[in-house]
Coordinates of C-alpha atoms and ligand atoms in Angstrom, one line a residue:
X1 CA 11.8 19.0 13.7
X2 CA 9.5 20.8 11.4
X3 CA 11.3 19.6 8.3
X4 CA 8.4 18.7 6.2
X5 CA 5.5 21.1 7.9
X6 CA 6.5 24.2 7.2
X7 CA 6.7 26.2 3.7
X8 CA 4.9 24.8 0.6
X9 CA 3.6 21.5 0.4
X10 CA 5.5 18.9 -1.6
X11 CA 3.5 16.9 -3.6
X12 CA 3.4 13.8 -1.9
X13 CA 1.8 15.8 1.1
X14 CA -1.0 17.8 -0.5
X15 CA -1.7 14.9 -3.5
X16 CA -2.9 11.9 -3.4
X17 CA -2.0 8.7 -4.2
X18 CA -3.7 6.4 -6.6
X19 CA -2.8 2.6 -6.6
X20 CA -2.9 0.4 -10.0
X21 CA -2.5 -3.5 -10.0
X22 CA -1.2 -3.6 -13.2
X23 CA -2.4 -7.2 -13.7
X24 CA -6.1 -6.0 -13.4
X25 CA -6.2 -2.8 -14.8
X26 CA -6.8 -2.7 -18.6
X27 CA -5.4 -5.2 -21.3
X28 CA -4.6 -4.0 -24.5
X29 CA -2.9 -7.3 -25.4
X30 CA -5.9 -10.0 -25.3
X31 CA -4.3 -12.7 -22.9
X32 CA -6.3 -11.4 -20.3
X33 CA -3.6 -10.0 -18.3
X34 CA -3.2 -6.0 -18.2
X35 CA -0.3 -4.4 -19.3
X36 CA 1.6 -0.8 -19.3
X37 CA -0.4 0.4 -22.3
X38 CA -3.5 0.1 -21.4
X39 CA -2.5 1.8 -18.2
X40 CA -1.1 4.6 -20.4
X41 CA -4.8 4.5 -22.3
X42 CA -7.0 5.1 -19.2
X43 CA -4.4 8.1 -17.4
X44 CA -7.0 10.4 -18.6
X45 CA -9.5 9.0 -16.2
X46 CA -6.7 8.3 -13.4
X47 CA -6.3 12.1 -14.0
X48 CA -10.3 12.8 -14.2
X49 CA -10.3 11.2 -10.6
X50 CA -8.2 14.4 -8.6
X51 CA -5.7 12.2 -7.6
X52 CA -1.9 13.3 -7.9
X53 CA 0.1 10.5 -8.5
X54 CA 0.2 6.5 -9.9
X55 CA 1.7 4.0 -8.1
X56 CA 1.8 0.6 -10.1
X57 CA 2.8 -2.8 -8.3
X58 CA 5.7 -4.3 -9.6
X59 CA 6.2 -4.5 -13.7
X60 CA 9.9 -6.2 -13.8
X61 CA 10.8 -9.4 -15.4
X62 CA 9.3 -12.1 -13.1
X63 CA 7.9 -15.6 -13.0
X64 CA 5.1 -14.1 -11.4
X65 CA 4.7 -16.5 -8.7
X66 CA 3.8 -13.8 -6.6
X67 CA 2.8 -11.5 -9.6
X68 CA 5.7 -9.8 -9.7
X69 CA 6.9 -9.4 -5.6
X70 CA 9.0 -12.4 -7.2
X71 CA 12.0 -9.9 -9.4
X72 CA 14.2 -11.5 -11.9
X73 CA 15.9 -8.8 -13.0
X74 CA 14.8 -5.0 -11.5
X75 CA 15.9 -3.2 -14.5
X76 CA 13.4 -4.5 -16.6
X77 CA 9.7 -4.7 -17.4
X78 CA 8.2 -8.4 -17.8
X79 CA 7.1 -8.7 -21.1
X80 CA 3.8 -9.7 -19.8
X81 CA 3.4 -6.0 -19.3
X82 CA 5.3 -4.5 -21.8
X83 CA 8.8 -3.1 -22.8
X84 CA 11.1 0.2 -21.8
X85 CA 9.3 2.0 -24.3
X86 CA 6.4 1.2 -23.5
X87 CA 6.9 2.6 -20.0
X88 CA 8.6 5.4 -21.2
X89 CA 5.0 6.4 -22.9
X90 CA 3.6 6.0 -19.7
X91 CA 5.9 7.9 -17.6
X92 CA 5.6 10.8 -20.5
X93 CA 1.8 10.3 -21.0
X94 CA 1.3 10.6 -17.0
X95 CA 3.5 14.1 -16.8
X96 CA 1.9 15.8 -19.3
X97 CA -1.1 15.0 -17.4
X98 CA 0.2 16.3 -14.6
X99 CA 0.2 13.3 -12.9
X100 CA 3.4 11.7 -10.9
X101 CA 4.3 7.7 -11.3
X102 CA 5.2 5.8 -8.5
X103 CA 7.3 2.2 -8.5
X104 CA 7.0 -0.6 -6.6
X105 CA 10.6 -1.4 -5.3
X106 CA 10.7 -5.0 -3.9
X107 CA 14.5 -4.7 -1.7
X108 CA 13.8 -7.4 0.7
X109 CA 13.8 -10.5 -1.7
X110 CA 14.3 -11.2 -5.4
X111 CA 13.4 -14.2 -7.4
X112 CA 15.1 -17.4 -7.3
X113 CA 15.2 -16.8 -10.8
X114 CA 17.1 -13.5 -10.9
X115 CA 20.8 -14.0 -11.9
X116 CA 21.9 -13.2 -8.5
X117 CA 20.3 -15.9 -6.7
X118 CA 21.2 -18.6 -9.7
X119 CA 25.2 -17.7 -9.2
X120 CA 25.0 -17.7 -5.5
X121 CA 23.6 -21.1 -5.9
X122 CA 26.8 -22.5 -7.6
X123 CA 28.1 -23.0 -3.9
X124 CA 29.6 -21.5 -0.9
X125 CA 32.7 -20.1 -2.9
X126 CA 29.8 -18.2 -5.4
X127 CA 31.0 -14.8 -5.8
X128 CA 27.3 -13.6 -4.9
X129 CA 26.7 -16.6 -2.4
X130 CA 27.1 -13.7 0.5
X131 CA 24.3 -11.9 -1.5
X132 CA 21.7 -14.0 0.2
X133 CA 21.3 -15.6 3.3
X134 CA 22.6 -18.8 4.4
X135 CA 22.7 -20.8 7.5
X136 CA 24.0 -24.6 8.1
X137 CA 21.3 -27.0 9.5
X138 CA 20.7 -27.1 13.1
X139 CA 23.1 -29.2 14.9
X140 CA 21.2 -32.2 15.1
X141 CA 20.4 -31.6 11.5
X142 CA 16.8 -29.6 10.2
X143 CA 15.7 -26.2 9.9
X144 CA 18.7 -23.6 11.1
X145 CA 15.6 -22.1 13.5
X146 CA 11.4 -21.7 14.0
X147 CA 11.4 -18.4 11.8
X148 CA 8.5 -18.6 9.4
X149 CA 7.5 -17.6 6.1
X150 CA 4.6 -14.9 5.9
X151 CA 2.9 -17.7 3.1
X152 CA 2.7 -20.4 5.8
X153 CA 6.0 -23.1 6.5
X154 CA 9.5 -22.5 7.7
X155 CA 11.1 -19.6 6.0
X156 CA 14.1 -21.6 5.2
X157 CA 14.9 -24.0 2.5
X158 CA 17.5 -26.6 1.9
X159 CA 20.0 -26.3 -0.9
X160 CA 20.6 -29.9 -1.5
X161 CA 23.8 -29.3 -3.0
X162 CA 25.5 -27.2 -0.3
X163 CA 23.8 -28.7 2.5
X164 CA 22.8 -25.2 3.2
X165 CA 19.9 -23.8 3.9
X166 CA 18.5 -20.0 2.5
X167 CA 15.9 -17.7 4.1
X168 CA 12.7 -16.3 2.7
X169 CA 10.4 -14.6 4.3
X170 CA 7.9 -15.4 1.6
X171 CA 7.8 -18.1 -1.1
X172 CA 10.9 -20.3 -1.3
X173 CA 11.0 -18.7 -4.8
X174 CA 11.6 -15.4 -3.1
X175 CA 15.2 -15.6 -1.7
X176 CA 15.6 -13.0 1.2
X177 CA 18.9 -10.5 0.2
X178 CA 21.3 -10.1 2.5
X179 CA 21.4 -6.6 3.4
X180 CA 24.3 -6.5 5.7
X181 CA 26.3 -6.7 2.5
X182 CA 27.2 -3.1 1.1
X183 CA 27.7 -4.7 -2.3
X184 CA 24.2 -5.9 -2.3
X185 CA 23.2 -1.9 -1.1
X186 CA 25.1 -0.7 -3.9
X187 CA 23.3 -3.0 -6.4
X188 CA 20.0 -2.1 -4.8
X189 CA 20.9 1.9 -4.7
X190 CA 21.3 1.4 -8.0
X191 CA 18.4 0.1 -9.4
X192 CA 16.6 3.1 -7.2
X193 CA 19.3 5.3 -9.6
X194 CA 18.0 3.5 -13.0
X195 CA 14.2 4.5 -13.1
X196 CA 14.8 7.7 -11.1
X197 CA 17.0 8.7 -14.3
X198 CA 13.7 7.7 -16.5
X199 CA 11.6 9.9 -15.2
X200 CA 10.0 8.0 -12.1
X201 CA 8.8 10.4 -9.5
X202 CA 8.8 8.0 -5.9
X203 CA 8.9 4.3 -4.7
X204 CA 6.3 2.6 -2.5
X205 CA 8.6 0.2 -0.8
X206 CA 7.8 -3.4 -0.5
X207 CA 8.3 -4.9 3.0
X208 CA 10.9 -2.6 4.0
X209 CA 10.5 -2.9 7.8
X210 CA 11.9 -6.5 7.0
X211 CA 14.8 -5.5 5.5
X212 CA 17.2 -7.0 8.3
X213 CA 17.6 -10.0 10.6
X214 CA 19.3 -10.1 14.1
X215 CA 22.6 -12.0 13.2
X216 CA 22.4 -14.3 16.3
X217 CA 19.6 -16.5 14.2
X218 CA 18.1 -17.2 17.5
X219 CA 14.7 -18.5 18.0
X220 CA 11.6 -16.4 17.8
X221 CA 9.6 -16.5 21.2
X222 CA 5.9 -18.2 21.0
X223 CA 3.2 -15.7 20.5
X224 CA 0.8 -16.2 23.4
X225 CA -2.3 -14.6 21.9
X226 CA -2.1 -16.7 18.7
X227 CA -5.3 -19.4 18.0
X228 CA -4.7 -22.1 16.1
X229 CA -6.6 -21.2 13.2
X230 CA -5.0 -18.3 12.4
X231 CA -2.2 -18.1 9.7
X232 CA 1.1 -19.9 11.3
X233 CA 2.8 -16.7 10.6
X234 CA 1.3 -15.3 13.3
X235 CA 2.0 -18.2 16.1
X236 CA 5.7 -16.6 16.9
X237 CA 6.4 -12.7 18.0
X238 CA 9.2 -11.3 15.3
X239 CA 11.3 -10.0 17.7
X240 CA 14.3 -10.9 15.4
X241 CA 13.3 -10.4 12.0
X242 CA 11.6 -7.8 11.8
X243 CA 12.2 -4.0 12.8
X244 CA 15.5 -4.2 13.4
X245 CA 18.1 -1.3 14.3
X246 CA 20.5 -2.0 11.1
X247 CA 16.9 -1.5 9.1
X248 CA 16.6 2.3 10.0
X249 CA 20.4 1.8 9.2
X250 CA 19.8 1.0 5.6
X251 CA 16.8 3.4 5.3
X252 CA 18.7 6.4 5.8
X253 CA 21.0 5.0 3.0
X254 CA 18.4 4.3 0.9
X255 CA 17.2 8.2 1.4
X256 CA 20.4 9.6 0.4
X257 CA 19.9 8.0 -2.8
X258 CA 16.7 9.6 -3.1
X259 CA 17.9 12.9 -2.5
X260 CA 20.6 12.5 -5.1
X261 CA 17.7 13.5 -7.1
X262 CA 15.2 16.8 -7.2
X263 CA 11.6 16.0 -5.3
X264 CA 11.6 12.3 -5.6
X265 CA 9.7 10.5 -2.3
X266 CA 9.4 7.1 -0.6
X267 CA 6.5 5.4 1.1
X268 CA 7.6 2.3 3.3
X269 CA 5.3 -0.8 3.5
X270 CA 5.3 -0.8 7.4
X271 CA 3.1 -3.1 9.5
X272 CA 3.9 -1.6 12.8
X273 CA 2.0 -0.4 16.1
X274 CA 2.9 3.4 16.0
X275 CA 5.1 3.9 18.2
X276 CA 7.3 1.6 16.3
X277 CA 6.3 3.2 13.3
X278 CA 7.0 6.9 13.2
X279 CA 10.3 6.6 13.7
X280 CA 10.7 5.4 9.7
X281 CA 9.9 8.4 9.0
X282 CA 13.5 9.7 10.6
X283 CA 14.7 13.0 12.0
X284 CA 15.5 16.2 10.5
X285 CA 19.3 15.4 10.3
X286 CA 18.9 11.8 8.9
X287 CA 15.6 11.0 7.2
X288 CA 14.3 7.8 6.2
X289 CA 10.6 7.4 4.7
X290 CA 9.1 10.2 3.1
X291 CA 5.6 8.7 3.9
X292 CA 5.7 5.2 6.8
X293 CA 2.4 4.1 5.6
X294 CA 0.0 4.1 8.1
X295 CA -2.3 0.7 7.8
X296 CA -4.5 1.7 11.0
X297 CA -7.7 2.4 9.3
X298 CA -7.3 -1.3 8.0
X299 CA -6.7 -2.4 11.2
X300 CA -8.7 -1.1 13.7
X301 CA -12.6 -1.8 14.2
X302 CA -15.1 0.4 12.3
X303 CA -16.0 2.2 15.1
X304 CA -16.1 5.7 15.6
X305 CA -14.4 6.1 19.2
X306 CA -12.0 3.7 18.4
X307 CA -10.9 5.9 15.0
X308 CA -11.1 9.2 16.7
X309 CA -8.9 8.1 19.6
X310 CA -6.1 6.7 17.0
X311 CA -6.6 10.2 14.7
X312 CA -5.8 12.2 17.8
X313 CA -2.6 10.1 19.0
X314 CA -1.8 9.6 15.3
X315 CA -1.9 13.7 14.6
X316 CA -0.1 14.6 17.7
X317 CA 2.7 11.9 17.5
X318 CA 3.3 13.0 13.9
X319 CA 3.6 16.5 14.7
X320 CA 6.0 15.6 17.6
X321 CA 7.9 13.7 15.1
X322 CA 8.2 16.0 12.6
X323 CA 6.3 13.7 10.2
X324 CA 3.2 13.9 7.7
X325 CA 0.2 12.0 8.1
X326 CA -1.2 9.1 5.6
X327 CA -3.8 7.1 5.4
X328 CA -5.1 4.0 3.7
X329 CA -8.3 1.8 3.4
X330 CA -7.1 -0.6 0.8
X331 CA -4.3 -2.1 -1.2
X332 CA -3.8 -5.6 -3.4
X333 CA -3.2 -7.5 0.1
X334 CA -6.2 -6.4 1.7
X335 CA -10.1 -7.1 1.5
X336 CA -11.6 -4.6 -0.3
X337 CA -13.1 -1.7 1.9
X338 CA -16.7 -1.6 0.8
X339 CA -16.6 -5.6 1.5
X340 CA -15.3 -4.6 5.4
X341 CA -17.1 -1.7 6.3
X342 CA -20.3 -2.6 4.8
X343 CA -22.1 -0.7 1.6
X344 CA -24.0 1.1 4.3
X345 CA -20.6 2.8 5.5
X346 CA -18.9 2.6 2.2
X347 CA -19.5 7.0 1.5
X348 CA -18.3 7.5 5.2
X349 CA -15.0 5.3 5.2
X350 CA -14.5 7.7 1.8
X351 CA -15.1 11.0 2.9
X352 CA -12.5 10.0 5.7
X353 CA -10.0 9.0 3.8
X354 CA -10.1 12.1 2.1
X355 CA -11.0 14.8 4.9
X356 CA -8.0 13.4 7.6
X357 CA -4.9 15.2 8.1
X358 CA -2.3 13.9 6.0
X359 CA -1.9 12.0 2.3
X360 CA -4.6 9.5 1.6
X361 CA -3.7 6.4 -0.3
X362 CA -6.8 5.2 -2.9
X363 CA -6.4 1.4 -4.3
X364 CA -7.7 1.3 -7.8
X365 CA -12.0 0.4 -8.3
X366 CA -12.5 1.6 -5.2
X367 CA -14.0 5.1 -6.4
X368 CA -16.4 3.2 -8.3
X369 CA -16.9 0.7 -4.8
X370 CA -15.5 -2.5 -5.9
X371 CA -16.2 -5.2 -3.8
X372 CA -14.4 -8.2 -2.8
X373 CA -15.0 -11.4 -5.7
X374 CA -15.8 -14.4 -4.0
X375 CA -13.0 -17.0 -5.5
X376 CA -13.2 -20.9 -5.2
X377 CA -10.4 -23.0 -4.3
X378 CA -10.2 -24.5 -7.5
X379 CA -10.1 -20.8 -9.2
X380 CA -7.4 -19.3 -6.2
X381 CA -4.2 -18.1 -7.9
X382 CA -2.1 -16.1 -4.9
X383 CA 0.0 -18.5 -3.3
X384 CA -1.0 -16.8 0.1
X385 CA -4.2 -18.2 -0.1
X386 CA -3.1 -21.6 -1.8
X387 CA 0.0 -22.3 1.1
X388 CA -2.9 -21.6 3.6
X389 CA -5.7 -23.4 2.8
X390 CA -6.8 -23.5 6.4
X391 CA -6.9 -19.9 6.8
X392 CA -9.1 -18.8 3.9
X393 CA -8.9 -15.2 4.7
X394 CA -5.1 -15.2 3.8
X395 CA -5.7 -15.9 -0.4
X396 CA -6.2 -12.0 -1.8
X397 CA -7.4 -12.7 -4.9
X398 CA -10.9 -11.3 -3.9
X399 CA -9.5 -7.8 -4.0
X400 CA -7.2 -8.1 -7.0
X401 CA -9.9 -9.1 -9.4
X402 CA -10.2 -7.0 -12.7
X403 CA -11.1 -3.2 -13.3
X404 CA -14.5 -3.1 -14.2
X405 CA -14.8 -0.3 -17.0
X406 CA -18.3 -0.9 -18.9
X407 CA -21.6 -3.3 -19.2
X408 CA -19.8 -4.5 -21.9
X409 CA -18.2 -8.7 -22.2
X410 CA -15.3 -8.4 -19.6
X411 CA -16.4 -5.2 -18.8
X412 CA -13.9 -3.7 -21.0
X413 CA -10.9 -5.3 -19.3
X414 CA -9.9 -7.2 -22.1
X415 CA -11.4 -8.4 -25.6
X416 CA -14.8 -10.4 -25.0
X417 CA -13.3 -13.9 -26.2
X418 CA -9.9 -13.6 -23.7
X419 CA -10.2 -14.9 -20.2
X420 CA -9.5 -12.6 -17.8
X421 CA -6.5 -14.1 -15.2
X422 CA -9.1 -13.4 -12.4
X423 CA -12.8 -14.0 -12.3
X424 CA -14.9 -10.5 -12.8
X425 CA -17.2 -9.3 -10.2
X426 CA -20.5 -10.9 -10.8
X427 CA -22.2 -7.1 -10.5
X428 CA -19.5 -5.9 -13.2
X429 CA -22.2 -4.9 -15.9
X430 CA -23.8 -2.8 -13.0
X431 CA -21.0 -1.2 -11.1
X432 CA -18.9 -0.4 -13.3
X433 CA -17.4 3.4 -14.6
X434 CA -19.3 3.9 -17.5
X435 CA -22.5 3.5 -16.0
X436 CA -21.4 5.6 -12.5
X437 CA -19.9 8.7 -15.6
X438 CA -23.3 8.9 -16.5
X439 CA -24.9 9.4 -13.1
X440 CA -24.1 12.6 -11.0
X441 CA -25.3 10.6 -7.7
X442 CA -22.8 7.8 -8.7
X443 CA -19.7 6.5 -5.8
X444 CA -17.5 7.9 -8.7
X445 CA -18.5 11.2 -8.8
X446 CA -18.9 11.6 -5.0
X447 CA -15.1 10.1 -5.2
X448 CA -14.6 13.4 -7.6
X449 CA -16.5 15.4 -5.2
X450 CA -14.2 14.7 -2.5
X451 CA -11.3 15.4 -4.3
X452 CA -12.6 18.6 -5.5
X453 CA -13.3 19.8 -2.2
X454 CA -9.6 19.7 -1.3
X455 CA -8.7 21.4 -4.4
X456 CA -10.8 24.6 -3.3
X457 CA -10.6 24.2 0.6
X458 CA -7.0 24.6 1.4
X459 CA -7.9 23.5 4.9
X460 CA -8.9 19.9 4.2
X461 CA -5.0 19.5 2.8
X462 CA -3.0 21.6 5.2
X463 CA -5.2 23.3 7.6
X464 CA -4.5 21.5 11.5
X465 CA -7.3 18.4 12.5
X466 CA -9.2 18.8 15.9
X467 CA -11.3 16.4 17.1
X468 CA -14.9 17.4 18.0
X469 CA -16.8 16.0 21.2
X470 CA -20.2 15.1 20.6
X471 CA -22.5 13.1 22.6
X472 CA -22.8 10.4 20.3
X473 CA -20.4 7.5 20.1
X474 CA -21.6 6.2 16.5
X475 CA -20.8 9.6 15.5
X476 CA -17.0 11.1 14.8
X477 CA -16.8 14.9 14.1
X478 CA -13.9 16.8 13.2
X479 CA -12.7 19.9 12.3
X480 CA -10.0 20.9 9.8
X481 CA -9.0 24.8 10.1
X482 CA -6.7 27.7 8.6
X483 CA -6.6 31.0 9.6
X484 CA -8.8 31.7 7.1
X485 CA -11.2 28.6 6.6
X486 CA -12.8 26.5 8.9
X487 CA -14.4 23.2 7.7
X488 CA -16.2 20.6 9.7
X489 CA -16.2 17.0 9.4
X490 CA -19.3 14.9 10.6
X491 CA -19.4 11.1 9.9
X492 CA -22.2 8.7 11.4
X493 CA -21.1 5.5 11.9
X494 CA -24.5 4.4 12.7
X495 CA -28.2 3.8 11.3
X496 CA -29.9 6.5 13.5
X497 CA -30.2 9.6 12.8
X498 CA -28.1 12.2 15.2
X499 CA -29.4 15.8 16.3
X500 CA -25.8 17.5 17.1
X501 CA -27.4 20.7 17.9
X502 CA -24.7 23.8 18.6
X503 CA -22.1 21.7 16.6
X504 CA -23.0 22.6 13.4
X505 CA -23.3 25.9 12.0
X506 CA -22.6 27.6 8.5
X507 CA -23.3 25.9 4.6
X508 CA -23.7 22.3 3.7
X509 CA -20.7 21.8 1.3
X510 CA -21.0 18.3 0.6
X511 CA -23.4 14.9 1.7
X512 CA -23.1 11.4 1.1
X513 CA -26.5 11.2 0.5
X514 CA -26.2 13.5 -2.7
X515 CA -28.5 16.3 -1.4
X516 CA -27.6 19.7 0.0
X517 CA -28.8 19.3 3.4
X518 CA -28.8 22.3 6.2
X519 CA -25.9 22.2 8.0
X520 CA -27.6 22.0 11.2
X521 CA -30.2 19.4 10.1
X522 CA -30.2 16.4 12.0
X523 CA -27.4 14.0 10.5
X524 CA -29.1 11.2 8.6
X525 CA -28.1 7.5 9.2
X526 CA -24.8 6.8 7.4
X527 CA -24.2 10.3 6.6
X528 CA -21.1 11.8 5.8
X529 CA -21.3 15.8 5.9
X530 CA -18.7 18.4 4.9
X531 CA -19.6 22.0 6.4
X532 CA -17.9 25.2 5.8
X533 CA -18.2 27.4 9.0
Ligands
LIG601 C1 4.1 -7.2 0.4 C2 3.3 -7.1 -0.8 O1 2.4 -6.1 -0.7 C3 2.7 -8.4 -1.0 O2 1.8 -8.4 -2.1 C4 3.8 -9.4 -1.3 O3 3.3 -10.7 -1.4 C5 4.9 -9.4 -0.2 N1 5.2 -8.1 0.2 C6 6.1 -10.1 -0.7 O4 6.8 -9.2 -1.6

């Protein structure tokens, strides 16, 4: 059961893991969009961050209308990003830093533009017709059931000329695959096969709890704890399409693949409560997911009891399972952090990301504390948001918005006259990485701090995670120990100041608050404090 505990650390356990929305990152090309090179470009400072590895949403051929979860062709890279050989520079420049690149693989859906989809729509004889899913209208005529699409609507579509109807669980321009099909496997396998041969280290996987449907098509039983209000998604319980046995069936497929190859890794996009979700990450005899990635953080409410409760069921469960830990605040689908937890907490919400047990997962501008852009309606561009205009919390162009680099026009996104695809923060020429280099006190340099702690402290990456009682509930203390290092974690969640007495003992190794405070001084509002025992 101890598969991936004992023994030297791979990688993807003692690294961590640095998210780039390519779109937003740098553009070297002046239309305002990033692209691969300018990625390549700014790898030094990816690697001047600690982290271990890149993982870029998707850069295939798409039409983008859900900037690039939408494939047209896997094997690929959209112009709007670049070429091959332009990827092969960055898979080259981001080894000899030292640094790993990750892929976005998108399994569950392609575009309605990717040749597979365009034959399959020549009719129900279509040699890749079984390559997607297709049900007759209900008997009575309409939609083949109540499933819906995570954008809002049905998540079936007519195909006027076949009478037919095909599923998507997103966009209508993002035809589900049918999975049940080996053939489509094979041709999936294979794509893993193609940029594993070029050099790409791991996969975050797109949706992959999704990956199957129960075959009955029956309808999916009312959710009672939905409000109207809430995105429509939500209104039914996905007891049928999502989660489903044949999905763990095609994961450990999927992982074969993987190990055809030396030290390559998977992290599965997994919404799931956890008792659902450690079992992606498989047993010792047939693994699945390297990593399930564990969204709690996101999830649950900022509050210090109600993180330390899920940290302890979350450490043991893992152990039980035979599985290592992750964590993540933030992603491209999810407000950014700093917007959430307040700027009060931001230092705190950091220093746990980076202290917990297990392989922390860092969305891009949020070492420098990018905020969430405010976008109007007229300026929204993600379809999420655009399908739902009743639920304004679904659009997620707040957190995609672009990487802001210097004081200077377009803070060094792109070339002063483009115009960036989103809006820039309106505190770009002030938060931004050139002005945070220059300041040792700056988010980005306590970001570096961080990571440079669990480059000397061996414990903070392997050593085991306790939980500490103190009689505080705005406070969360824990330890993190070797047999030769003991470190102690102390976070206050709140804005008084905390006397924790006994607790603390030994050296000050790090404070949010940029000083070097004893380690039994009283902690300070909003602290975060790392202590070496
Ligand atoms: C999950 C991705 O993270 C999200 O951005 C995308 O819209 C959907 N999957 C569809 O691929």
């Amino acid at each position: 059961m101890t598969q991936h505990l004992s023994g030297e650390l791979k990688w993807w356990q003692s690294g961590i893991i640095y998210q780039i929305y390519p779109r937003s990152y740098q553009d070297t090309g002046g239309d305002g969009v990033g692209d691969l090179r300018g990625i390549t470009q700014r790898l030094p400072y990816v690697a001047s961050l600690g982290v271990t590895a890149v993982w870029l949403s998707p850069i295939f051929k798409s039409p983008m209308r859900d900037f690039g979860y939408d494939v047209a062709d896997y094997c690929d890279i959209d112009p709007l990003f670049g070429t091959l050989d332009d990827f092969a520079a960055l898979v080259a420049e981001a080894h000899r830093l030292g640094l790993k690149v990750m892929l976005d693989y998108v399994p569950n859906h392609t575009s309605d533009e990717h040749a597979w989809f365009q034959e399959a729509l020549r009719g129900k004889d279509s040699s890749k017709r079984d390559w997607y899913v297709w049900r007759d209208p209900a008997p009575g005529g309409g939609l083949p059931n109540n499933w819906k699409s995570f954008f809002g609507g049905p998540a079936w579509t007519l195909d006027p000329a076949s009478g037919q109807y095909y599923l998507h669980q997103f966009l209508p321009t993002q035809p589900d695959l049918n999975w049940r099909n080996p053939v489509v496997r094979q041709a999936m396998f294979d794509v893993l096969r193609f940029w594993m041969k070029r050099g790409v280290d791991g996969f975050r996987v797109d949706v992959i709890w999704l990956l199957a449907e129960d075959e009955r098509f029956l309808d999916e039983p009312a959710n009672p704890d939905w409000k109207p209000g809430e995105v429509e998604h939500n209104s039914v319980l996905h007891v049928y399409t999502q989660d489903q046995p044949e999905t763990h069936q095609y994961i450990r497929e999927m992982r074969q693949v993987l190990d055809e190859f030396d030290d390559r890794m998977m992290v599965g996009e997994i919404y799931l409560p956890l008792d659902q979700l450690l079992p992606y990450a498989g047993t010792p005899d047939a693994p699945m997911v390297h990593l399930p990635f564990n969204f709690h953080l996101i999830q649950l409410p900022w509050d210090a009891h109600a993180i330390r409760e899920f940290a302890d069921r979350y450490d043991a469960a893992s152990r039980a399972a035979g599985a290592w830990p992750n964590w993540v605040l933030g992603n491209h689908d999810q407000h950014r952090f700093k917007s959430r937890v307040g700027a009060a907490q931001y230092r705190v919400a950091q220093t746990l990301l980076l202290t917990l047990r297990g392989t922390p997962t860092v969305y891009y501008g949020d070492e420098i504390g990018m905020q969430d852009v405010p976008i109007p309606f007229e300026q929204m561009v993600d379809p999420a948001g655009l399908q739902q205009p009743d639920s304004p919390a679904a659009g997620r162009d707040p957190e995609r918005t672009p990487m802001q680099w210097d004081a200077s026009p377009n803070a060094g996104f792109t070339s002063a006259q483009a115009r960036p695809w989103l809006p820039l923060a309106g505190d770009a020429a002030e938060i931004n990485v050139a002005a945070q280099e220059a300041d040792p006190r700056s988010d980005l340099n306590y970001f570096r701090a961080l990571t440079r702690l669990r480059a000397d402290f061996p414990a903070l990456v392997r050593g085991e995670y306790r939980s500490l009682d103190t009689e505080f509930d705005d406070v969360l203390a824990f330890e993190r120990t070797t047999a030769t290092e003991q470190l102690v974690v102390l976070l206050n969640f709140g804005p008084l100041a905390r006397e924790l007495g006994s607790l603390v003992s030994g050296s000050t190794l790090l404070s949010s608050l940029g000083d070097q405070p004893e380690a039994a001084a009283p902690l300070r509002p909003n602290e975060a404090r790392i202590i070496k025992r």
